Amino acid sequence: MDKQIEELKRLIDSSQSIVFFGGAGVSTESGIPDFRSADGLYSRSTGTRYSPEQLISHTCYIKHPEMFYKFYRSKMLITDAKPNPAHYALAELERQGKLKAVVTQNIDGLHQAAGSRNVFELHGSVHRNYCTKCRRLYDAEYIRHYPEMIPKCECGGVLKPDVVLYEESLPAEELHGAISAISRADMLIVGGTSLVVYPAAGLLEYFTGDKLVLINKSPTAYDKAAGLIIREPIGETLKKAVLI
């Protein structure tokens, strides 16, 4: 581990345009469950005959909004989590001018809470919600404390979380920003993601640099392309490489 940390430090020191691409594993150390691990969200019973993927789909939101919101509020609307060392380390690298962007598949807003500014949220954020009728914006606490199961705007329109549901496309502006940042990077750090969710995982194809680092507990399809692979917790790894 010490040799890997030293190598990670060396790569960071020799880089001027770093991009971080992260998934659910970045936030598990903040107490937010991931999706595909043994105790992840997808392995748990939903209490219905529907799978988690079906409950957080566009179809469910449209046809069964009460069922959608019951699952969303109980499993995905997490607003009390705090950033962990991984988030703070990345914010520090941005302050140093080395990290140019964070590309995240997470919807928790923890990168911004830690101080990162240039964050591309491929799957949206629980902290933004909009009225499907008048487009007025509401925060996560409005959704959490709304007295009825289906939250509505003052105009009467049904609210929708600004998160990408199954059957929906990634937001074009965030996607294009992420592609641009990754294509210009001289170092790409990938952490906390199994790289099986497309089209997000396909963004790695735009990286043309020679310093690809993977920090993930399990193997990925890109392991053979990486110059450095670390199988340790990402928070501990980035803390030692950046903050200590």
Coordinates of N, CA, C and O in Angstrom, one line a residue, residues 40-168:
G40 N -25.7 -3.8 -1.1 CA -26.1 -2.6 -1.8 C -27.6 -2.5 -2.0 O -28.4 -3.4 -1.7
L41 N -28.0 -1.4 -2.6 CA -29.5 -1.1 -2.7 C -30.2 -2.1 -3.6 O -31.3 -2.5 -3.3
Y42 N -29.5 -2.6 -4.6 CA -30.2 -3.6 -5.5 C -30.4 -5.0 -4.9 O -31.1 -5.8 -5.4
S43 N -29.7 -5.2 -3.8 CA -29.8 -6.6 -3.2 C -30.8 -6.6 -2.1 O -31.1 -7.7 -1.5
R44 N -31.4 -5.5 -1.8 CA -32.4 -5.4 -0.7 C -33.8 -5.5 -1.3 O -34.2 -5.2 -2.4
S45 N -34.7 -6.1 -0.4 CA -36.1 -6.2 -0.8 C -36.8 -4.8 -0.8 O -36.5 -4.0 0.0
T46 N -37.6 -4.6 -1.8 CA -38.3 -3.3 -1.9 C -39.7 -3.4 -1.2 O -40.3 -2.4 -1.1
G47 N -40.1 -4.6 -0.8 CA -41.4 -4.7 -0.1 C -42.5 -4.7 -1.2 O -43.7 -4.7 -0.8
T48 N -42.1 -4.8 -2.4 CA -43.1 -4.9 -3.5 C -42.7 -6.0 -4.5 O -41.7 -6.6 -4.3
R49 N -43.5 -6.2 -5.5 CA -43.1 -7.1 -6.5 C -42.2 -6.5 -7.6 O -41.8 -7.2 -8.6
Y50 N -41.9 -5.2 -7.4 CA -41.0 -4.6 -8.3 C -39.6 -4.5 -7.9 O -39.3 -4.4 -6.7
S51 N -38.7 -4.5 -8.8 CA -37.2 -4.3 -8.5 C -36.9 -2.8 -8.2 O -37.7 -2.0 -8.7
P52 N -35.8 -2.5 -7.6 CA -35.4 -1.1 -7.4 C -35.3 -0.4 -8.8 O -35.7 0.7 -8.9
E53 N -34.7 -1.1 -9.8 CA -34.6 -0.5 -11.1 C -36.0 -0.1 -11.7 O -36.1 1.0 -12.3
Q54 N -37.0 -0.9 -11.4 CA -38.3 -0.6 -11.9 C -38.9 0.6 -11.1 O -39.6 1.5 -11.7
L55 N -38.7 0.6 -9.8 CA -39.2 1.7 -9.0 C -38.6 3.0 -9.2 O -39.3 4.1 -9.0
I56 N -37.4 3.1 -9.7 CA -36.8 4.4 -10.0 C -36.7 4.6 -11.5 O -35.7 5.2 -12.0
S57 N -37.7 4.1 -12.2 CA -37.7 4.3 -13.6 C -38.6 5.5 -14.0 O -39.5 5.9 -13.2
H58 N -38.5 6.0 -15.2 CA -39.3 7.0 -15.7 C -40.8 6.5 -15.8 O -41.7 7.3 -15.4
T59 N -41.0 5.3 -16.2 CA -42.3 4.7 -16.3 C -43.0 4.7 -14.9 O -44.2 5.1 -14.8
C60 N -42.3 4.3 -13.9 CA -42.9 4.3 -12.6 C -43.2 5.7 -12.1 O -44.3 5.9 -11.5
Y61 N -42.3 6.6 -12.3 CA -42.6 8.0 -11.9 C -43.9 8.5 -12.6 O -44.7 9.2 -12.0
I62 N -44.1 8.2 -13.9 CA -45.2 8.7 -14.6 C -46.5 8.0 -14.2 O -47.5 8.6 -14.0
K63 N -46.4 6.6 -14.2 CA -47.6 5.8 -14.0 C -48.0 5.6 -12.5 O -49.2 5.4 -12.2
H64 N -47.0 5.5 -11.7 CA -47.2 5.2 -10.3 C -46.4 6.1 -9.4 O -45.5 5.7 -8.7
P65 N -46.6 7.4 -9.4 CA -45.8 8.4 -8.7 C -45.8 8.2 -7.2 O -44.7 8.4 -6.6
E66 N -46.9 7.7 -6.6 CA -46.9 7.5 -5.2 C -45.9 6.3 -4.8 O -45.1 6.4 -3.9
M67 N -45.9 5.3 -5.6 CA -45.0 4.2 -5.4 C -43.5 4.6 -5.6 O -42.6 4.3 -4.9
F68 N -43.3 5.4 -6.7 CA -42.0 6.0 -6.9 C -41.5 6.8 -5.8 O -40.3 6.6 -5.3
Y69 N -42.3 7.7 -5.3 CA -41.8 8.6 -4.2 C -41.7 7.9 -2.9 O -40.8 8.2 -2.1
K70 N -42.4 6.8 -2.7 CA -42.2 6.1 -1.4 C -40.8 5.4 -1.4 O -40.1 5.5 -0.4
F71 N -40.4 4.9 -2.5 CA -39.1 4.2 -2.6 C -38.0 5.3 -2.6 O -37.0 5.2 -1.9
Y72 N -38.2 6.3 -3.4 CA -37.2 7.4 -3.5 C -36.9 8.1 -2.2 O -35.8 8.3 -1.8
R73 N -38.0 8.4 -1.5 CA -37.8 9.1 -0.2 C -37.1 8.2 0.8 O -36.2 8.6 1.6
S74 N -37.4 6.9 0.8 CA -36.8 6.0 1.9 C -35.4 5.5 1.5 O -34.7 5.2 2.4
K75 N -35.1 5.4 0.2 CA -33.8 4.8 -0.2 C -32.8 5.8 -0.8 O -31.6 5.5 -0.8
M76 N -33.3 6.8 -1.4 CA -32.4 7.6 -2.2 C -32.3 9.1 -1.8 O -31.3 9.7 -2.1
L77 N -33.3 9.6 -1.1 CA -33.2 11.0 -0.6 C -32.5 11.1 0.7 O -33.1 11.1 1.8
I78 N -31.2 11.1 0.6 CA -30.3 11.1 1.8 C -29.7 12.5 1.8 O -28.9 12.9 1.0
T79 N -30.0 13.3 2.8 CA -29.6 14.7 2.9 C -28.7 14.9 4.1 O -28.2 16.1 4.3
D80 N -28.5 14.0 5.0 CA -27.7 14.2 6.2 C -26.3 13.6 6.2 O -25.6 13.7 7.1
A81 N -25.9 13.1 5.0 CA -24.6 12.6 4.9 C -23.5 13.7 4.8 O -23.8 14.8 4.3
K82 N -22.3 13.4 5.3 CA -21.2 14.4 5.2 C -20.1 13.9 4.3 O -19.9 12.7 4.2
P83 N -19.4 14.9 3.7 CA -18.2 14.5 2.9 C -17.2 13.7 3.7 O -17.1 13.8 4.9
N84 N -16.5 12.7 3.0 CA -15.5 12.0 3.6 C -14.1 12.4 3.1 O -14.1 13.3 2.2
P85 N -13.0 11.8 3.5 CA -11.7 12.2 3.1 C -11.5 12.2 1.6 O -10.7 13.1 1.0
A86 N -12.2 11.4 0.8 CA -12.0 11.3 -0.6 C -12.6 12.7 -1.2 O -11.9 13.3 -2.1
H87 N -13.7 13.1 -0.7 CA -14.3 14.4 -1.2 C -13.3 15.5 -0.9 O -13.1 16.4 -1.8
Y88 N -12.8 15.6 0.3 CA -12.0 16.7 0.7 C -10.6 16.7 0.0 O -10.1 17.7 -0.3
A89 N -10.1 15.5 -0.3 CA -8.8 15.4 -1.0 C -9.0 15.9 -2.4 O -8.1 16.6 -2.9
L90 N -10.1 15.6 -3.1 CA -10.3 16.1 -4.4 C -10.5 17.6 -4.4 O -10.1 18.3 -5.3
A91 N -11.2 18.1 -3.4 CA -11.4 19.6 -3.3 C -10.1 20.3 -3.1 O -9.8 21.3 -3.7
E92 N -9.2 19.6 -2.4 CA -7.8 20.2 -2.2 C -7.0 20.2 -3.5 O -6.3 21.2 -3.8
L93 N -7.1 19.1 -4.2 CA -6.4 19.1 -5.5 C -6.9 20.2 -6.5 O -6.2 20.7 -7.2
E94 N -8.2 20.4 -6.4 CA -8.8 21.5 -7.2 C -8.2 22.9 -6.8 O -7.9 23.7 -7.6
R95 N -8.1 23.1 -5.4 CA -7.6 24.3 -4.9 C -6.1 24.5 -5.3 O -5.7 25.6 -5.5
Q96 N -5.4 23.4 -5.5 CA -4.0 23.5 -5.9 C -3.9 23.7 -7.4 O -2.8 24.0 -7.9
G97 N -5.0 23.7 -8.1 CA -5.0 23.9 -9.5 C -4.7 22.7 -10.4 O -4.6 22.8 -11.6
K98 N -4.5 21.5 -9.7 CA -4.2 20.3 -10.5 C -5.4 19.6 -11.0 O -5.4 19.1 -12.1
L99 N -6.4 19.5 -10.2 CA -7.7 18.8 -10.6 C -8.6 19.8 -11.3 O -9.0 20.8 -10.8
K100 N -8.9 19.5 -12.6 CA -9.7 20.4 -13.4 C -11.2 20.1 -13.3 O -12.0 21.0 -13.6
A101 N -11.5 18.9 -13.0 CA -12.9 18.5 -13.0 C -13.2 17.2 -12.2 O -12.3 16.3 -12.2
V102 N -14.4 17.1 -11.6 CA -14.9 15.9 -11.0 C -16.1 15.5 -11.9 O -17.0 16.3 -12.1
V103 N -16.0 14.3 -12.3 CA -17.2 13.7 -13.1 C -17.8 12.6 -12.2 O -17.1 11.6 -11.9
T104 N -19.0 12.8 -11.8 CA -19.6 11.9 -10.8 C -20.9 11.3 -11.3 O -21.7 11.9 -12.0
Q105 N -21.1 10.0 -10.9 CA -22.3 9.3 -11.1 C -23.3 9.5 -9.9 O -24.4 9.0 -10.0
N106 N -22.8 10.1 -8.9 CA -23.5 10.2 -7.6 C -24.5 11.4 -7.7 O -24.2 12.4 -8.4
I107 N -25.5 11.3 -6.8 CA -26.6 12.3 -6.8 C -26.7 13.0 -5.5 O -27.6 13.7 -5.2
D108 N -25.6 12.8 -4.6 CA -25.7 13.3 -3.2 C -25.2 14.7 -3.0 O -25.3 15.3 -1.9
G109 N -24.5 15.3 -3.9 CA -23.9 16.6 -3.8 C -22.8 16.8 -2.8 O -22.4 17.9 -2.4
L110 N -22.1 15.7 -2.4 CA -21.1 15.7 -1.4 C -19.8 16.3 -2.0 O -19.0 16.9 -1.2
H111 N -19.5 16.2 -3.2 CA -18.3 16.9 -3.8 C -18.4 18.4 -3.6 O -17.5 19.0 -3.2
Q112 N -19.6 18.9 -3.9 CA -19.8 20.4 -3.7 C -19.7 20.8 -2.2 O -19.2 21.8 -1.9
A113 N -20.3 19.9 -1.4 CA -20.3 20.2 0.0 C -18.8 20.2 0.6 O -18.6 20.9 1.6
A114 N -17.9 19.5 0.0 CA -16.5 19.4 0.4 C -15.7 20.6 -0.2 O -14.6 20.9 0.3
G115 N -16.3 21.3 -1.1 CA -15.6 22.5 -1.7 C -15.3 22.4 -3.2 O -14.7 23.3 -3.7
S116 N -15.6 21.3 -3.8 CA -15.3 21.2 -5.3 C -16.3 22.1 -6.0 O -17.4 22.2 -5.7
R117 N -15.7 22.7 -7.0 CA -16.5 23.7 -7.8 C -16.9 23.2 -9.2 O -18.0 23.3 -9.7
N118 N -15.9 22.6 -9.9 CA -16.2 22.1 -11.2 C -16.6 20.7 -11.2 O -15.8 19.8 -11.4
V119 N -17.9 20.4 -11.0 CA -18.4 19.1 -10.9 C -19.5 18.8 -12.0 O -20.4 19.6 -12.1
F120 N -19.3 17.7 -12.7 CA -20.2 17.3 -13.7 C -21.0 16.1 -13.1 O -20.5 15.1 -12.9
E121 N -22.3 16.4 -12.9 CA -23.2 15.4 -12.3 C -23.9 14.6 -13.4 O -25.0 15.1 -13.8
L122 N -23.4 13.5 -13.8 CA -24.0 12.8 -14.9 C -25.4 12.3 -14.6 O -26.2 12.1 -15.5
H123 N -25.7 12.0 -13.3 CA -27.0 11.4 -13.0 C -27.9 12.4 -12.2 O -28.9 12.1 -11.6
G124 N -27.5 13.7 -12.2 CA -28.3 14.7 -11.5 C -28.0 14.8 -10.0 O -27.0 14.4 -9.5
S125 N -28.9 15.4 -9.3 CA -28.8 15.7 -7.9 C -30.1 15.7 -7.1 O -31.1 16.2 -7.6
V126 N -30.1 15.1 -6.0 CA -31.3 15.1 -5.1 C -31.6 16.5 -4.6 O -32.8 16.7 -4.2
H127 N -30.6 17.3 -4.7 CA -30.8 18.7 -4.1 C -31.5 19.6 -5.1 O -31.8 20.8 -4.7
R128 N -31.8 19.2 -6.3 CA -32.6 20.0 -7.2 C -33.9 19.2 -7.6 O -33.8 18.1 -8.0
N129 N -35.0 19.9 -7.5 CA -36.3 19.3 -7.9 C -37.1 20.4 -8.6 O -37.0 21.6 -8.2
Y130 N -37.8 20.0 -9.6 CA -38.5 21.0 -10.4 C -39.9 20.7 -10.6 O -40.3 19.5 -10.7
C131 N -40.7 21.7 -10.8 CA -42.2 21.5 -11.1 C -42.3 21.1 -12.6 O -41.7 21.8 -13.5
T132 N -43.0 20.1 -12.9 CA -43.2 19.6 -14.3 C -44.1 20.5 -15.0 O -44.3 20.4 -16.2
K133 N -44.8 21.4 -14.3 CA -45.7 22.3 -15.0 C -45.1 23.7 -15.2 O -45.2 24.2 -16.3
C134 N -44.6 24.3 -14.2 CA -44.1 25.7 -14.3 C -42.5 25.8 -14.2 O -42.0 26.9 -14.4
R135 N -41.9 24.7 -13.9 CA -40.4 24.6 -13.8 C -39.8 25.3 -12.6 O -38.6 25.4 -12.5
R136 N -40.6 25.7 -11.7 CA -40.0 26.3 -10.4 C -39.2 25.2 -9.7 O -39.5 24.0 -9.7
L137 N -38.1 25.7 -9.1 CA -37.1 24.8 -8.4 C -37.4 24.7 -6.9 O -37.8 25.7 -6.3
Y138 N -37.2 23.5 -6.4 CA -37.3 23.3 -4.9 C -36.1 22.5 -4.5 O -35.5 21.7 -5.2
D139 N -35.8 22.6 -3.2 CA -34.7 21.9 -2.6 C -35.1 20.5 -2.1 O -36.3 20.2 -2.1
A140 N -34.2 19.7 -1.6 CA -34.4 18.4 -1.1 C -35.3 18.4 0.1 O -36.1 17.5 0.3
E141 N -35.1 19.4 1.0 CA -35.9 19.4 2.2 C -37.4 19.6 2.0 O -38.2 19.1 2.7
Y142 N -37.7 20.3 0.9 CA -39.1 20.5 0.5 C -39.7 19.2 0.2 O -40.9 18.8 0.6
I143 N -39.0 18.3 -0.5 CA -39.5 17.0 -0.9 C -39.6 16.1 0.4 O -40.6 15.4 0.6
R144 N -38.6 16.2 1.2 CA -38.6 15.3 2.4 C -39.7 15.6 3.3 O -40.3 14.7 3.9
H145 N -40.1 16.9 3.5 CA -41.1 17.3 4.5 C -42.4 17.6 3.9 O -43.3 18.0 4.7
Y146 N -42.6 17.4 2.6 CA -43.9 17.6 2.1 C -44.9 16.7 2.7 O -44.7 15.5 2.9
P147 N -46.1 17.2 3.1 CA -47.0 16.4 3.9 C -47.7 15.2 3.2 O -48.3 14.3 3.9
E148 N -47.7 15.2 1.9 CA -48.3 14.2 1.1 C -47.2 13.4 0.4 O -46.1 13.8 0.3
M149 N -47.5 12.1 0.0 CA -46.5 11.3 -0.6 C -46.0 11.9 -1.9 O -44.8 11.8 -2.2
I150 N -46.9 12.5 -2.8 CA -46.5 13.1 -4.0 C -46.3 14.6 -3.8 O -47.3 15.3 -3.7
P151 N -45.1 15.0 -3.8 CA -44.9 16.5 -3.6 C -45.3 17.3 -4.8 O -45.1 16.9 -6.0
K152 N -45.9 18.4 -4.5 CA -46.4 19.3 -5.6 C -45.9 20.7 -5.4 O -45.6 21.2 -4.3
C153 N -45.9 21.5 -6.5 CA -45.6 22.9 -6.5 C -46.8 23.7 -6.0 O -47.9 23.2 -6.0
E154 N -46.5 24.9 -5.7 CA -47.6 25.9 -5.3 C -48.6 26.1 -6.4 O -49.7 26.4 -6.2
C155 N -48.1 25.8 -7.7 CA -49.1 26.0 -8.8 C -49.9 24.7 -9.0 O -50.8 24.7 -9.9
G156 N -49.6 23.6 -8.3 CA -50.3 22.4 -8.4 C -49.6 21.3 -9.2 O -50.1 20.2 -9.3
G157 N -48.6 21.7 -9.9 CA -47.8 20.7 -10.7 C -47.1 19.7 -9.8 O -46.6 20.0 -8.7
V158 N -46.9 18.5 -10.4 CA -46.1 17.5 -9.7 C -44.6 17.8 -9.8 O -44.2 18.1 -10.9
L159 N -43.9 17.6 -8.7 CA -42.5 17.8 -8.7 C -41.7 16.6 -9.2 O -42.2 15.4 -9.0
K160 N -40.6 16.8 -9.8 CA -39.7 15.7 -10.2 C -38.3 16.0 -9.7 O -37.8 17.0 -10.0
P161 N -37.7 15.0 -9.1 CA -36.3 15.2 -8.8 C -35.4 15.3 -10.0 O -35.7 14.7 -11.0
D162 N -34.4 16.2 -10.0 CA -33.5 16.4 -11.1 C -32.5 15.3 -11.1 O -31.3 15.6 -11.1
V163 N -32.9 14.1 -11.1 CA -32.0 12.9 -11.2 C -32.4 12.1 -12.4 O -33.5 12.1 -12.9
V164 N -31.4 11.4 -13.0 CA -31.6 10.6 -14.2 C -32.2 9.3 -13.8 O -31.5 8.5 -13.1
L165 N -33.4 9.0 -14.2 CA -34.1 7.8 -13.9 C -33.8 6.7 -15.0 O -33.3 7.1 -16.1
Y166 N -34.0 5.5 -14.7 CA -33.9 4.5 -15.7 C -34.9 4.8 -16.8 O -36.0 5.3 -16.6
E167 N -34.5 4.6 -18.1 CA -35.2 5.0 -19.3 C -35.0 6.4 -19.7 O -35.5 6.8 -20.8
E168 N -34.2 7.2 -19.0 CA -33.9 8.6 -19.3 C -32.5 8.8 -19.8 O -31.6 8.0 -19.4

